[in-house]
Each structure stands twice: as structure tokens, then as C-alpha cells.
Coordinates of C-alpha atoms in Angstrom, one line a residue:
Chain A
X1 CA 22.0 17.1 -20.1
X2 CA 24.6 14.8 -21.5
X3 CA 24.7 11.0 -22.1
X4 CA 26.4 9.3 -19.3
X5 CA 28.1 6.9 -21.7
X6 CA 29.4 9.1 -24.5
X7 CA 28.8 12.7 -23.5
X8 CA 26.6 13.4 -26.5
X9 CA 23.3 15.2 -26.0
X10 CA 21.0 13.0 -23.9
X11 CA 17.6 12.2 -25.2
X12 CA 16.2 10.2 -22.3
X13 CA 16.6 11.2 -18.6
X14 CA 15.6 8.7 -15.9
X15 CA 15.5 10.5 -12.6
X16 CA 14.9 7.4 -10.7
X17 CA 18.1 5.9 -12.0
X18 CA 20.0 9.2 -12.0
X19 CA 20.8 8.2 -15.6
X20 CA 20.6 10.2 -18.9
X21 CA 21.4 8.6 -22.2
X22 CA 21.6 9.5 -25.9
X23 CA 19.4 7.8 -28.4
X24 CA 21.9 5.1 -29.4
X25 CA 22.9 4.3 -25.9
X26 CA 19.3 4.2 -24.8
X27 CA 18.5 1.7 -27.5
X28 CA 21.4 -0.5 -26.2
X29 CA 20.6 0.0 -22.5
X30 CA 16.9 -1.2 -22.7
X31 CA 17.7 -4.7 -24.1
X32 CA 20.7 -5.0 -21.7
X33 CA 18.5 -4.3 -18.8
X34 CA 15.8 -6.7 -20.1
X35 CA 18.4 -9.5 -20.5
X36 CA 19.5 -8.8 -16.9
X37 CA 15.9 -9.1 -15.6
X38 CA 15.2 -12.3 -17.7
X39 CA 18.3 -13.9 -16.1
X40 CA 17.8 -12.5 -12.6
X41 CA 14.2 -13.8 -12.3
X42 CA 15.0 -16.9 -14.3
X43 CA 12.3 -16.3 -16.9
X44 CA 13.5 -18.4 -19.8
X45 CA 16.6 -19.4 -21.7
X46 CA 17.6 -19.2 -25.3
X47 CA 16.6 -22.8 -25.8
X48 CA 13.0 -22.2 -24.9
X49 CA 10.1 -21.1 -27.3
X50 CA 8.5 -17.9 -26.2
X51 CA 5.0 -16.7 -27.1
X52 CA 4.7 -13.0 -26.8
X53 CA 1.1 -11.7 -26.2
X54 CA 1.0 -8.8 -28.7
X55 CA -1.7 -6.1 -28.5
X56 CA -0.3 -3.6 -30.9
X57 CA 0.6 -1.2 -28.1
X58 CA 4.0 0.1 -27.2
X59 CA 4.8 -2.4 -24.4
X60 CA 4.0 -5.6 -26.2
X61 CA 5.6 -4.5 -29.5
X62 CA 8.6 -3.1 -27.6
X63 CA 8.9 -6.4 -25.8
X64 CA 8.8 -8.5 -28.9
X65 CA 11.4 -6.2 -30.6
X66 CA 13.7 -6.5 -27.6
X67 CA 13.4 -10.3 -27.3
X68 CA 14.1 -10.7 -31.0
X69 CA 17.1 -8.3 -30.8
X70 CA 18.4 -10.4 -27.9
X71 CA 18.2 -13.5 -30.0
X72 CA 15.3 -15.3 -28.3
X73 CA 12.9 -17.5 -30.2
X74 CA 9.9 -15.3 -29.9
X75 CA 6.7 -15.6 -31.9
X76 CA 3.7 -13.3 -31.4
X77 CA 0.1 -14.0 -30.5
X78 CA -2.6 -11.4 -31.4
X79 CA -6.1 -11.8 -29.9
X80 CA -8.8 -10.1 -32.0
X81 CA -11.2 -8.9 -29.3
X82 CA -13.6 -7.1 -31.6
X83 CA -13.5 -3.8 -29.8
X84 CA -14.4 -0.8 -31.9
X85 CA -15.2 2.1 -29.4
X86 CA -15.6 4.6 -32.2
X87 CA -11.8 4.4 -33.0
X88 CA -11.7 1.1 -34.8
X89 CA -9.5 0.0 -31.9
X90 CA -9.1 -3.8 -32.6
X91 CA -8.8 -3.4 -36.3
X92 CA -6.1 -0.8 -36.0
X93 CA -4.2 -2.6 -33.3
X94 CA -4.2 -5.8 -35.4
X95 CA -2.9 -3.9 -38.4
X96 CA 0.0 -2.5 -36.4
X97 CA 0.9 -5.9 -34.9
X98 CA 0.8 -7.5 -38.3
X99 CA 2.8 -4.7 -39.8
X100 CA 5.5 -5.1 -37.2
X101 CA 5.6 -8.9 -37.7
X102 CA 5.8 -8.5 -41.5
X103 CA 8.5 -5.9 -41.4
X104 CA 10.7 -8.0 -39.1
X105 CA 9.8 -11.3 -40.8
X106 CA 8.3 -12.7 -37.6
X107 CA 5.6 -15.3 -37.0
X108 CA 2.3 -13.8 -35.6
X109 CA -0.5 -16.1 -34.6
X110 CA -3.9 -14.5 -34.8
X111 CA -7.0 -15.7 -33.0
X112 CA -10.2 -13.8 -33.6
X113 CA -12.6 -14.3 -30.6
X114 CA -15.7 -13.6 -32.8
X115 CA -14.6 -16.2 -35.4
X116 CA -13.7 -18.7 -32.7
X117 CA -16.7 -18.2 -30.4
X118 CA -19.4 -16.5 -32.4
X119 CA -19.3 -13.1 -30.6
X120 CA -16.8 -10.3 -30.0
X121 CA -15.8 -9.5 -26.4
X122 CA -18.3 -6.7 -25.7
X123 CA -21.1 -9.0 -26.8
X124 CA -19.8 -11.9 -24.7
X125 CA -19.7 -9.6 -21.7
X126 CA -23.2 -8.5 -22.3
X127 CA -24.5 -12.0 -22.7
X128 CA -22.7 -13.2 -19.6
X129 CA -23.9 -10.3 -17.3
X130 CA -20.4 -10.2 -15.8
X131 CA -18.3 -7.1 -15.1
X132 CA -21.0 -4.5 -14.0
X133 CA -21.6 -3.2 -17.5
X134 CA -18.0 -3.2 -18.5
X135 CA -16.4 -5.9 -20.7
X136 CA -13.0 -5.7 -18.9
X137 CA -13.7 -8.7 -16.6
X138 CA -14.7 -11.0 -19.5
X139 CA -11.9 -9.6 -21.7
X140 CA -9.3 -10.5 -19.0
X141 CA -10.9 -13.9 -18.6
X142 CA -10.8 -14.6 -22.4
X143 CA -7.3 -13.3 -22.8
X144 CA -5.9 -15.5 -20.0
X145 CA -7.8 -18.5 -21.4
X146 CA -6.8 -18.1 -25.0
X147 CA -3.2 -17.3 -24.3
X148 CA -2.9 -20.4 -22.2
X149 CA -4.7 -22.5 -24.9
X150 CA -2.5 -21.3 -27.7
X151 CA 0.7 -21.7 -25.7
X152 CA -0.3 -25.2 -24.8
X153 CA -1.6 -26.3 -28.2
X154 CA 1.3 -24.9 -30.1
X155 CA 4.0 -26.2 -27.7
X156 CA 5.4 -22.9 -26.4
X157 CA 7.4 -23.1 -23.2
X158 CA 6.5 -19.7 -21.8
X159 CA 4.1 -16.9 -22.3
X160 CA 5.5 -13.3 -22.2
X161 CA 3.4 -10.2 -21.6
X162 CA 4.4 -6.6 -21.9
X163 CA 3.4 -5.5 -18.4
X164 CA 5.5 -2.6 -17.3
X165 CA 6.4 -1.2 -13.9
X166 CA 3.4 1.2 -13.9
X167 CA 1.1 -1.7 -14.6
X168 CA 2.7 -3.9 -11.9
X169 CA 2.9 -1.2 -9.3
X170 CA -0.8 -0.3 -9.9
X171 CA -1.9 -3.9 -9.5
X172 CA 0.2 -4.3 -6.4
X173 CA -1.2 -1.1 -5.0
X174 CA -4.8 -2.3 -5.5
X175 CA -4.0 -5.7 -4.0
X176 CA -2.4 -4.0 -1.1
X177 CA -5.2 -1.6 -0.4
X178 CA -7.4 -4.8 -0.1
X179 CA -4.7 -7.0 1.4
X180 CA -5.7 -9.8 -1.0
X181 CA -3.5 -12.7 0.2
X182 CA -4.2 -14.8 -2.9
X183 CA -3.0 -12.1 -5.3
X184 CA -0.2 -10.7 -3.2
X185 CA 1.3 -14.1 -2.8
X186 CA 1.2 -14.8 -6.6
X187 CA 2.3 -11.4 -8.0
X188 CA 5.7 -11.3 -9.5
X189 CA 7.8 -11.2 -12.7
X190 CA 7.3 -15.0 -13.1
X191 CA 4.3 -17.2 -12.5
X192 CA 5.6 -20.7 -12.8
X193 CA 3.7 -23.2 -14.9
X194 CA 1.3 -25.4 -12.9
X195 CA -1.7 -27.7 -13.5
X196 CA -1.5 -27.3 -17.3
X197 CA -1.1 -23.5 -17.2
X198 CA 1.8 -22.1 -19.1
X199 CA 4.6 -20.3 -17.3
X200 CA 4.0 -16.5 -17.5
X201 CA 6.7 -13.9 -17.4
X202 CA 6.9 -10.1 -17.5
X203 CA 10.3 -9.1 -18.8
X204 CA 9.4 -5.4 -18.7
X205 CA 8.2 -5.3 -15.1
X206 CA 11.0 -3.0 -14.0
X207 CA 10.7 -0.4 -16.8
X208 CA 8.6 2.7 -16.3
X209 CA 5.8 3.2 -18.8
X210 CA 7.5 6.3 -20.1
X211 CA 10.7 4.3 -20.7
X212 CA 8.8 2.0 -23.0
X213 CA 7.3 4.9 -24.8
X214 CA 10.8 6.4 -25.3
X215 CA 12.1 3.0 -26.5
X216 CA 9.4 2.6 -29.2
X217 CA 9.6 6.2 -30.4
X218 CA 13.4 6.1 -30.5
X219 CA 13.3 2.7 -32.2
X220 CA 10.7 3.9 -34.7
X221 CA 8.1 1.2 -33.8
X222 CA 4.7 2.1 -35.0
X223 CA 2.2 1.3 -32.2
X224 CA -1.4 2.1 -31.4
X225 CA -1.4 5.3 -29.2
X226 CA -4.9 5.0 -28.0
X227 CA -5.7 3.1 -24.8
X228 CA -8.5 0.5 -25.1
X229 CA -11.7 2.7 -25.1
X230 CA -13.1 0.7 -22.2
X231 CA -10.1 1.5 -19.9
X232 CA -11.3 5.0 -19.2
X233 CA -12.2 5.5 -15.5
X234 CA -10.9 2.1 -14.6
X235 CA -9.5 1.3 -11.1
X236 CA -6.0 0.6 -12.4
X237 CA -5.8 4.0 -14.2
X238 CA -6.9 5.6 -10.9
X239 CA -4.2 3.8 -9.0
X240 CA -1.6 4.8 -11.6
X241 CA -2.5 8.4 -11.2
X242 CA -2.1 8.2 -7.4
X243 CA 1.3 6.5 -7.8
X244 CA 2.3 9.1 -10.4
X245 CA 1.7 11.8 -7.8
X246 CA 3.9 9.9 -5.4
X247 CA 6.6 9.5 -8.0
X248 CA 6.6 13.2 -8.8
X249 CA 7.5 14.2 -5.3
X250 CA 9.6 11.1 -4.7
X251 CA 11.4 10.0 -7.9
X252 CA 11.8 6.2 -7.7
X253 CA 8.9 5.6 -5.3
X254 CA 7.1 3.4 -7.7
X255 CA 10.2 1.2 -8.4
X256 CA 11.0 1.0 -4.7
X257 CA 7.5 0.0 -3.9
X258 CA 7.6 -2.8 -6.4
X259 CA 11.2 -4.0 -5.8
X260 CA 11.0 -4.0 -2.0
X261 CA 7.8 -6.0 -2.3
X262 CA 9.7 -8.6 -4.4
X263 CA 12.5 -8.6 -1.9
X264 CA 10.2 -9.0 1.0
X265 CA 8.5 -11.9 -0.8
X266 CA 11.8 -13.6 -1.4
X267 CA 13.3 -13.0 2.1
X268 CA 10.6 -15.0 3.8
X269 CA 10.7 -12.4 6.7
X270 CA 7.3 -10.9 5.9
X271 CA 5.1 -13.2 3.9
X272 CA 4.2 -16.8 4.2
X273 CA 5.4 -18.8 1.2
X274 CA 2.0 -20.0 -0.1
X275 CA -1.6 -19.4 0.8
X276 CA -2.5 -22.4 2.7
X277 CA -6.2 -21.9 1.9
X278 CA -5.8 -21.9 -1.9
X279 CA -8.6 -23.8 -3.5
X280 CA -7.9 -27.2 -5.2
X281 CA -8.0 -27.1 -9.0
X282 CA -9.9 -29.4 -11.3
X283 CA -9.8 -29.9 -15.1
X284 CA -12.5 -28.2 -17.1
X285 CA -14.5 -30.9 -18.9
X286 CA -14.7 -28.8 -22.0
X287 CA -11.3 -27.1 -22.5
X288 CA -9.1 -29.1 -20.1
X289 CA -7.8 -25.9 -18.4
X290 CA -7.7 -25.9 -14.6
X291 CA -10.5 -24.4 -12.7
X292 CA -11.6 -24.1 -9.0
X293 CA -15.2 -25.2 -9.8
X294 CA -16.2 -28.9 -10.2
X295 CA -17.8 -28.1 -13.6
X296 CA -17.0 -25.9 -16.6
X297 CA -14.4 -23.2 -16.1
X298 CA -15.5 -19.6 -16.0
X299 CA -14.6 -19.0 -19.7
X300 CA -16.4 -22.1 -21.0
X301 CA -19.5 -21.1 -18.9
X302 CA -19.5 -17.7 -20.7
X303 CA -19.1 -19.4 -24.1
X304 CA -21.8 -22.0 -23.3
X305 CA -24.2 -19.2 -22.5
X306 CA -23.3 -17.3 -25.7
X307 CA -24.1 -20.4 -27.8
X308 CA -27.8 -19.8 -27.3
X309 CA -27.5 -16.3 -28.7
X310 CA -27.4 -16.0 -32.5
X311 CA -24.3 -14.3 -33.9
X312 CA -24.9 -10.8 -35.2
X313 CA -24.6 -11.9 -38.8
Chain B
X1 CA -30.4 14.0 7.1
X2 CA -32.0 12.4 10.1
X3 CA -30.5 10.5 13.1
X4 CA -30.8 6.8 12.5
X5 CA -31.7 6.2 16.1
X6 CA -34.3 8.8 17.0
X7 CA -35.2 10.6 13.7
X8 CA -34.1 14.0 15.0
X9 CA -31.9 16.2 12.9
X10 CA -28.5 14.5 12.4
X11 CA -25.4 16.4 13.3
X12 CA -22.8 13.8 12.3
X13 CA -22.9 11.9 9.0
X14 CA -20.4 9.0 8.6
X15 CA -20.5 8.0 4.9
X16 CA -18.2 5.0 5.5
X17 CA -20.6 3.5 8.0
X18 CA -23.7 4.8 6.2
X19 CA -24.7 6.2 9.6
X20 CA -26.0 9.6 10.6
X21 CA -26.6 10.5 14.2
X22 CA -27.9 13.4 16.3
X23 CA -25.7 15.1 18.9
X24 CA -26.9 13.0 21.8
X25 CA -26.8 9.7 20.0
X26 CA -23.3 10.5 18.6
X27 CA -22.1 11.1 22.1
X28 CA -23.4 7.7 23.1
X29 CA -22.2 5.9 20.0
X30 CA -18.5 6.9 20.3
X31 CA -17.9 5.3 23.8
X32 CA -20.0 2.3 22.8
X33 CA -17.7 1.7 19.8
X34 CA -14.6 2.4 21.8
X35 CA -15.7 -0.2 24.4
X36 CA -16.3 -2.7 21.6
X37 CA -12.8 -2.1 20.2
X38 CA -11.2 -2.4 23.7
X39 CA -12.9 -5.8 24.1
X40 CA -12.4 -7.0 20.6
X41 CA -8.7 -6.4 20.6
X42 CA -8.3 -7.3 24.3
X43 CA -6.7 -4.0 25.2
X44 CA -7.4 -3.9 29.0
X45 CA -10.0 -4.6 31.6
X46 CA -11.7 -2.5 34.3
X47 CA -9.3 -4.0 36.8
X48 CA -6.2 -2.6 35.1
X49 CA -4.7 0.8 35.6
X50 CA -4.5 2.8 32.4
X51 CA -2.1 5.6 31.7
X52 CA -3.3 7.9 28.9
X53 CA -0.7 9.8 27.0
X54 CA -2.3 13.3 26.8
X55 CA -1.0 15.9 24.4
X56 CA -3.8 18.5 24.8
X57 CA -5.1 17.6 21.3
X58 CA -8.5 16.3 20.4
X59 CA -7.6 12.6 20.1
X60 CA -5.9 12.2 23.5
X61 CA -8.3 14.4 25.4
X62 CA -11.2 12.6 23.6
X63 CA -9.8 9.3 24.5
X64 CA -9.3 10.2 28.2
X65 CA -12.9 11.5 28.3
X66 CA -14.3 8.3 26.8
X67 CA -12.3 6.0 29.1
X68 CA -13.4 7.9 32.1
X69 CA -17.0 7.8 30.9
X70 CA -16.7 4.1 30.4
X71 CA -15.6 3.7 34.0
X72 CA -12.0 2.8 33.4
X73 CA -9.2 3.7 35.9
X74 CA -7.5 6.2 33.6
X75 CA -4.9 8.7 34.7
X76 CA -3.2 11.1 32.3
X77 CA 0.5 11.7 31.4
X78 CA 1.5 15.0 29.9
X79 CA 5.0 15.4 28.5
X80 CA 6.3 18.9 28.4
X81 CA 8.4 19.0 25.2
X82 CA 9.4 22.6 25.2
X83 CA 8.1 23.4 21.7
X84 CA 7.2 27.0 21.1
X85 CA 7.1 27.5 17.3
X86 CA 5.8 31.0 17.6
X87 CA 2.4 29.8 18.9
X88 CA 3.4 28.9 22.5
X89 CA 2.6 25.3 21.5
X90 CA 3.7 23.3 24.5
X91 CA 2.6 25.9 27.0
X92 CA -0.9 26.1 25.5
X93 CA -1.3 22.3 25.1
X94 CA -0.3 21.8 28.8
X95 CA -2.7 24.4 29.9
X96 CA -5.6 22.6 28.1
X97 CA -4.6 19.2 29.4
X98 CA -4.4 20.5 32.9
X99 CA -7.7 22.3 32.5
X100 CA -9.4 19.1 31.4
X101 CA -7.9 17.2 34.3
X102 CA -9.0 19.8 36.8
X103 CA -12.5 20.1 35.4
X104 CA -13.0 16.4 35.6
X105 CA -11.1 15.9 38.8
X106 CA -8.6 13.6 37.2
X107 CA -5.0 12.9 38.0
X108 CA -2.5 14.2 35.4
X109 CA 1.2 13.4 35.7
X110 CA 3.4 16.0 34.2
X111 CA 7.0 15.4 33.1
X112 CA 8.9 18.3 31.7
X113 CA 11.7 17.2 29.5
X114 CA 13.8 20.4 30.0
X115 CA 13.5 20.1 33.8
X116 CA 14.2 16.4 33.7
X117 CA 17.1 16.4 31.2
X118 CA 18.4 20.0 31.0
X119 CA 17.1 20.9 27.5
X120 CA 13.9 21.0 25.6
X121 CA 13.2 18.7 22.7
X122 CA 14.3 21.0 19.9
X123 CA 17.7 21.6 21.7
X124 CA 18.2 17.9 22.4
X125 CA 17.6 17.2 18.6
X126 CA 20.1 19.9 17.7
X127 CA 22.7 18.5 20.1
X128 CA 22.2 15.0 18.9
X129 CA 22.4 15.8 15.2
X130 CA 19.5 13.3 14.6
X131 CA 16.5 13.8 12.4
X132 CA 17.9 15.8 9.4
X133 CA 17.2 19.2 11.0
X134 CA 13.8 18.3 12.3
X135 CA 13.2 17.4 16.0
X136 CA 10.6 14.8 15.2
X137 CA 12.8 11.7 15.4
X138 CA 14.2 12.7 18.8
X139 CA 10.8 13.8 20.0
X140 CA 9.3 10.4 19.1
X141 CA 12.3 8.7 20.8
X142 CA 11.8 10.8 24.0
X143 CA 8.1 10.3 24.1
X144 CA 8.4 6.5 23.8
X145 CA 11.1 6.4 26.4
X146 CA 9.3 8.6 28.9
X147 CA 5.9 7.0 28.5
X148 CA 7.5 3.6 29.2
X149 CA 9.5 5.0 32.1
X150 CA 6.5 6.6 33.9
X151 CA 4.2 3.6 33.2
X152 CA 6.7 1.3 34.7
X153 CA 7.8 3.5 37.6
X154 CA 4.2 4.3 38.7
X155 CA 2.9 0.8 38.2
X156 CA 0.4 1.2 35.3
X157 CA -0.6 -1.9 33.5
X158 CA -1.1 -0.3 30.1
X159 CA -0.3 2.8 28.2
X160 CA -3.1 4.2 25.9
X161 CA -2.4 6.6 23.1
X162 CA -4.9 8.6 21.0
X163 CA -3.9 7.4 17.6
X164 CA -6.9 7.5 15.3
X165 CA -7.6 5.7 12.0
X166 CA -6.0 8.5 9.9
X167 CA -2.8 8.1 11.9
X168 CA -2.7 4.4 11.7
X169 CA -3.6 4.2 8.1
X170 CA -0.9 6.7 7.2
X171 CA 1.7 4.8 9.2
X172 CA 0.6 1.6 7.5
X173 CA 0.7 3.2 4.1
X174 CA 4.3 4.4 4.7
X175 CA 5.4 1.0 6.0
X176 CA 3.7 -0.6 3.0
X177 CA 5.4 1.6 0.4
X178 CA 8.7 0.5 1.9
X179 CA 7.5 -3.1 2.8
X180 CA 9.2 -2.7 6.2
X181 CA 8.8 -6.2 7.7
X182 CA 9.7 -5.2 11.2
X183 CA 7.1 -2.4 11.4
X184 CA 4.4 -4.2 9.4
X185 CA 4.6 -7.3 11.7
X186 CA 4.3 -5.1 14.8
X187 CA 1.6 -2.6 13.8
X188 CA -1.8 -3.0 15.4
X189 CA -4.2 -1.8 18.1
X190 CA -2.2 -3.6 20.8
X191 CA 1.5 -4.0 21.2
X192 CA 1.9 -6.6 24.0
X193 CA 4.2 -5.8 26.9
X194 CA 7.6 -7.4 26.5
X195 CA 11.1 -7.1 27.9
X196 CA 10.2 -4.4 30.4
X197 CA 8.2 -2.3 28.0
X198 CA 4.6 -1.5 28.9
X199 CA 1.7 -2.8 26.8
X200 CA 0.6 -0.2 24.4
X201 CA -2.9 0.2 23.1
X202 CA -4.8 2.5 20.7
X203 CA -8.5 2.4 21.5
X204 CA -9.3 5.0 18.9
X205 CA -7.6 3.3 16.0
X206 CA -10.9 2.7 14.1
X207 CA -12.2 6.3 14.4
X208 CA -11.6 8.7 11.6
X209 CA -9.9 11.9 12.6
X210 CA -13.0 13.9 11.8
X211 CA -15.1 11.6 14.1
X212 CA -12.8 12.6 17.0
X213 CA -13.1 16.3 16.1
X214 CA -16.8 15.9 16.0
X215 CA -16.7 14.1 19.4
X216 CA -14.7 16.8 21.1
X217 CA -16.7 19.7 19.7
X218 CA -20.0 18.0 20.5
X219 CA -18.8 17.1 24.0
X220 CA -17.5 20.7 24.6
X221 CA -13.9 19.6 25.2
X222 CA -11.5 22.5 24.9
X223 CA -8.4 21.2 22.9
X224 CA -5.5 22.7 21.1
X225 CA -6.4 23.2 17.4
X226 CA -2.9 23.7 16.1
X227 CA -0.8 20.8 15.0
X228 CA 2.7 20.7 16.3
X229 CA 4.6 23.4 14.4
X230 CA 7.2 20.9 13.3
X231 CA 4.6 18.6 11.7
X232 CA 4.3 20.7 8.6
X233 CA 5.6 19.0 5.5
X234 CA 6.0 15.7 7.3
X235 CA 5.9 12.4 5.5
X236 CA 2.8 11.3 7.5
X237 CA 0.9 14.4 6.6
X238 CA 1.7 13.7 3.0
X239 CA 0.4 10.1 3.3
X240 CA -2.7 11.4 5.0
X241 CA -3.4 13.6 2.1
X242 CA -3.0 10.8 -0.4
X243 CA -5.3 8.6 1.6
X244 CA -7.8 11.4 1.9
X245 CA -8.0 11.6 -1.9
X246 CA -8.7 7.9 -2.0
X247 CA -11.3 8.2 0.7
X248 CA -13.1 11.0 -1.2
X249 CA -13.6 8.9 -4.2
X250 CA -14.1 5.6 -2.3
X251 CA -15.7 6.3 1.1
X252 CA -14.4 3.7 3.6
X253 CA -11.2 3.0 1.7
X254 CA -9.1 4.1 4.6
X255 CA -10.9 1.9 7.1
X256 CA -10.9 -1.1 4.7
X257 CA -7.2 -0.7 4.1
X258 CA -6.5 -0.8 7.9
X259 CA -9.1 -3.5 8.9
X260 CA -8.2 -5.9 6.1
X261 CA -4.6 -5.5 7.1
X262 CA -5.5 -6.5 10.7
X263 CA -7.5 -9.4 9.3
X264 CA -4.7 -10.6 7.1
X265 CA -2.3 -10.4 10.0
X266 CA -4.6 -12.4 12.2
X267 CA -5.5 -15.1 9.5
X268 CA -2.0 -16.3 9.1
X269 CA -2.6 -16.6 5.3
X270 CA -0.5 -13.7 4.3
X271 CA 2.1 -12.7 6.8
X272 CA 4.6 -14.7 8.9
X273 CA 3.8 -14.5 12.6
X274 CA 7.1 -13.0 13.7
X275 CA 10.1 -11.5 12.0
X276 CA 12.7 -14.2 12.4
X277 CA 15.5 -11.8 12.0
X278 CA 14.4 -9.5 14.8
X279 CA 17.4 -8.3 16.8
X280 CA 17.9 -9.5 20.4
X281 CA 17.3 -6.9 23.1
X282 CA 19.6 -5.9 25.9
X283 CA 18.9 -3.8 29.0
X284 CA 20.2 -0.3 28.8
X285 CA 22.8 0.1 31.6
X286 CA 21.6 3.6 32.4
X287 CA 17.8 3.5 32.3
X288 CA 17.1 -0.3 32.2
X289 CA 14.8 -0.1 29.2
X290 CA 15.4 -2.7 26.4
X291 CA 17.7 -1.7 23.5
X292 CA 19.1 -3.5 20.5
X293 CA 22.6 -2.1 21.2
X294 CA 25.0 -3.6 23.7
X295 CA 25.5 -0.2 25.3
X296 CA 23.3 2.8 26.2
X297 CA 19.9 2.9 24.5
X298 CA 19.3 5.6 21.9
X299 CA 17.5 8.0 24.3
X300 CA 20.2 7.7 26.9
X301 CA 22.9 8.4 24.3
X302 CA 21.1 11.6 23.3
X303 CA 20.9 12.6 27.0
X304 CA 24.6 11.7 27.6
X305 CA 25.6 13.9 24.7
X306 CA 23.4 16.7 26.0
X307 CA 25.0 16.7 29.4
X308 CA 28.1 18.3 28.1
X309 CA 26.1 21.2 26.7
X310 CA 25.2 23.9 29.3
X311 CA 21.5 24.5 29.8
X312 CA 20.2 27.8 28.3
X313 CA 19.7 29.3 31.8

């Protein structure tokens, strides 16, 4: 197969786009496309300060690399979750995030959950009795909370995450199987800022996971290969597998599923614009972030509970 | 496993309902549930005349049997499609539909497409060049047209089809993957009558396919086991397989998917009430049925084209 742009040997073939590219043109194409998505969905401008949530994985490091190459003001935020899982997961992912920042002379903010709140994520999850024996619910809660906190405290205009198409399609699939109005009416490449929450954007939402892998490998970015050890057997991985089956027999099915959803949302022909029943938000008396309860927000309740438990040295 | 009602040996176990029943109680339960759905979705009353679309398969014969047992005024309509497929499909299905009607002393209207329009369905499909080499599109068109025609001409209040949950969930799944507003906003257990089209109802829409098989076998109804020979490899069978995978790991997933969709439709929190862009309908100058074109409806166009082709003796 030959590169569509120069005729040299192609190194990436994207069936869903009927497009094959050589290494050099692929490395040009990915940022071009990202720029197109940033503009199309009005994510942010060159005048705004972007905080990239960096996990040390291919998507977030790829995103940071692309934004910097496109000339955006993009700093990184690494959250130390304190997950070991027998593979030194958090330590290794932090090392790779820091290595990338150092090599490219970029600013990386690091927040360590254990240092900040006395316990790592798995322990906070255990103390809080949330998440049915898995730390994923508390981890998601903590990440959202801390990303918002840092973005607000350090004056960033927008928070960018590395969610790719496979992530977004899997979330959409799950929300669709349950017809969760609240989630379906909010899912999209941009979540506008509101009530003291930072604007959130997903510039990679139209790239397949394998396209991001190809980008990082071709670009020589050193990222953590392992998934989080707690991800195994998760709902979202199960949905990804089902969607991959669909994609195998119908190339482009995943992209169509996601894009037609966005079109349907925009057209106003299928969905209502806002969920009329959405709960009113209050300010958490401890952290100031918005919450649906009258008292502490969910994250501060977890932290409050954890205060009574002594830290493991 | 024991029957939940009488403690005898259970013969049907429904994981999604956490309910096991013996033969006798299962044969009571199915009509009770059907009656509940008919009332819940306001399908029809005992004063209305129901025309049941009967194919000779388990769903439609099961439906007819249930409606008659519940005391509804239900006659049958069999459409002779002229499909052989090496297994004498139409002939055999008609024989079984007629046998059921005769044994229960019921009225069965029979319309033979070839007698009525000069060609059987596979030939009409070939002449019309519709459906990418498969007669399914023309078959669906003809069935909808003829069912409407007979219901209107013979003065039936409502047309009932044997679509089960597996059918409905697969259609919903397909419409969801494409986010087809028009279809999503119309799908449901009841399609109200409008513009000269009969009201259409699906009293079995909450029964799993295997529940209908169990009903027919337990009740001793002789039905055609074979699927239509043209169904093989169809989109809807593919979607059914995917949903069956989901159901295997998450019993009840299929039912939840369908029911939550209906709830979301009803709540007004997710979907708009009507598609604002829906095309205006006109009366077909040949048959009088509504159509989106200014001229002949799709079915009459097929028939018009077929008139120039001599019948195969």
C-alpha cells in the first residue's frame, strides 16, 4: 500500500477513511486533523491557556505533543493516584510524563493524592465503601475534582483530556444502552464551563485508539503500555470489545455512531436541548466546587471520612 | 428449578425476570402479560376489530392464539409472498397458518401477491432493481402496503404484528447506531393511525423470542421452524447476535435497552416529541395510501414497472 500524498510506502492504513499514509505524512496529518477538530467544535484559541491532563499513556502524551506542535500554550497536569497493581503503575506513568515534559522543556504540574489527602486512591476507595470493591468510581471522582481545582487555582482557561474515539464511543454505547438522558445530553467534544467548573475539551475524540498508538510510536513518544491494573473486566472495556466487533465487519461503524450522534444533537431534530429535570447546583462549603447536595460535595465527603483513618506511615 | 406459583417442576426459566414456571402456569402467564401490555400501551379494546398479520411462524401464530384466548375479536391475514428458497417456504407457512385457523375455527384472509399483482415478491424485487439483490426491501414495502390496504378495505380498527422483544431491540439497535431521528421518534409498541394508515400494534414487544418459542411448543402450536431463506446474513440478524452476546453476560440487558428507551421517549427529558422536519404526506393517485412523493407511492411504482413484464405463466 502506498502513501496517498507522496506515493512512498505507507505505514498507516485507515480503512474507515480509505486513507493510507507514510510515516512523515501521518505525522503531519494527525495535528492537521486535531487543529480542524479544535476549530470545528470551538474548543479553544491560541490566546487561551490549556491544561492537559497527562496520565503517561499514549493518548494524553500524544495530545500534549500535538498541542505543543500546533503552537498552543499547553501545560501538563499529572495526578499521582498511588496505584501499584504489581507493576508500579503510578510510579512508572509519572516517570514517563515527567520525562516527556523534561525532554520538551514543558511545564508539568504534579499533584500527589496521598501527599495532598493522606491516602492513595485505592485506600480512599476502601475507606469510602464506594465502587463495589473497585477504586474506579472514587478515582474518577478524585480526578474530576482535582483537575477542576488545579485549572481554577492556576488560572487555566480550559482543561484538555486525551479521550479518543474508542473511549467516547464506548461511553456513548453504555449511556445509550441505559438511555441515560443526563449523560446523553452532556456528552460531546466540549463541555462548556459552568458554575465554577472549567471548560473541558477532548481534541482527540475523532481519532481511533490505534491511530493514537501509531502516532506515538511513529513520533517516538515513550508512554506507559500497561492499562491501569484496575481497568481489567470493566464495563467500558467490554463495550469497546463489542464495538470493535462491529467495526471489524463494518469499518467506520464506530466513527459513524459517534459523529451521527453529535449531528443529531446539533440538529435539534432528535434530542431536547437540555434536560429540564437537571438538579440545581450548590457550592461545596469545603472546596467551593459545585455539587447537587446541600452539604459537602462527594469528593470532600470521601476526604472527610478518610481524615479519621490514620495514614499508612 | 421449581415453579414459583405452585412448586411443581418448572419448565421455563426466565433469568431476566428471575421467574421460573411450570407448563400450566407459563401458559397462563403469557396471556396475562400480553393483556397487561395491551392495556398499558393502550393498543386496543375488546370492542375493536383486530387484524393479525400471520406468517405461519411462532410469533404471529402465538399472538393470534393469545388474542383469541383473551377474548379479542381477532382475524388473521396471510400474505402469500411466493418465496420458495428450496424449502417451499411460502407454501408451507401458508399451510400452517391455514391449519391453525381451521383447527380454531378462525377467519383467515389470504392475499396472494402473485395472483394480485402478476409476480411473486422475488420477481417484483428483481424487476424493480430495489434492495441490492435481496428481495427484503420490496417484501417489507409490499407487506406494509397490503396490510394497510386489507385493514382499511375490510374495516379493521387495528393491525397487530408478532414482533417480539428481540425484533424490536434489534431494530432499535440499528436505528441507534445510525441515530435515525425519523425512525427513533416513531418506534414503539403502538403506531397511531394517521393519514389513512391503520393503527399498528405489537402486543408481544416485551417477550423474548425464546419465550414465544416456549409458548408455542408448550401450547402445541404447529409453526414453521425455518426463517425466511432470504433472512440469512441480514443486518437485523447480525444485530440480534450482538444483543444476544450482551444478554448472555447481562441477563435482561435487551429488555432494559428497549424499556428505558420507551421510558425516555415518554418522559420528554431526552427526545423531542416529533421530528419537525418530517415530510408532508400526499395521497397516492393509484391506491390512495399516503406517500411522501407527489406521484405514485413506492409500492405502486414497483407494481407499475412490473406490469410491463409478462407473468411467468
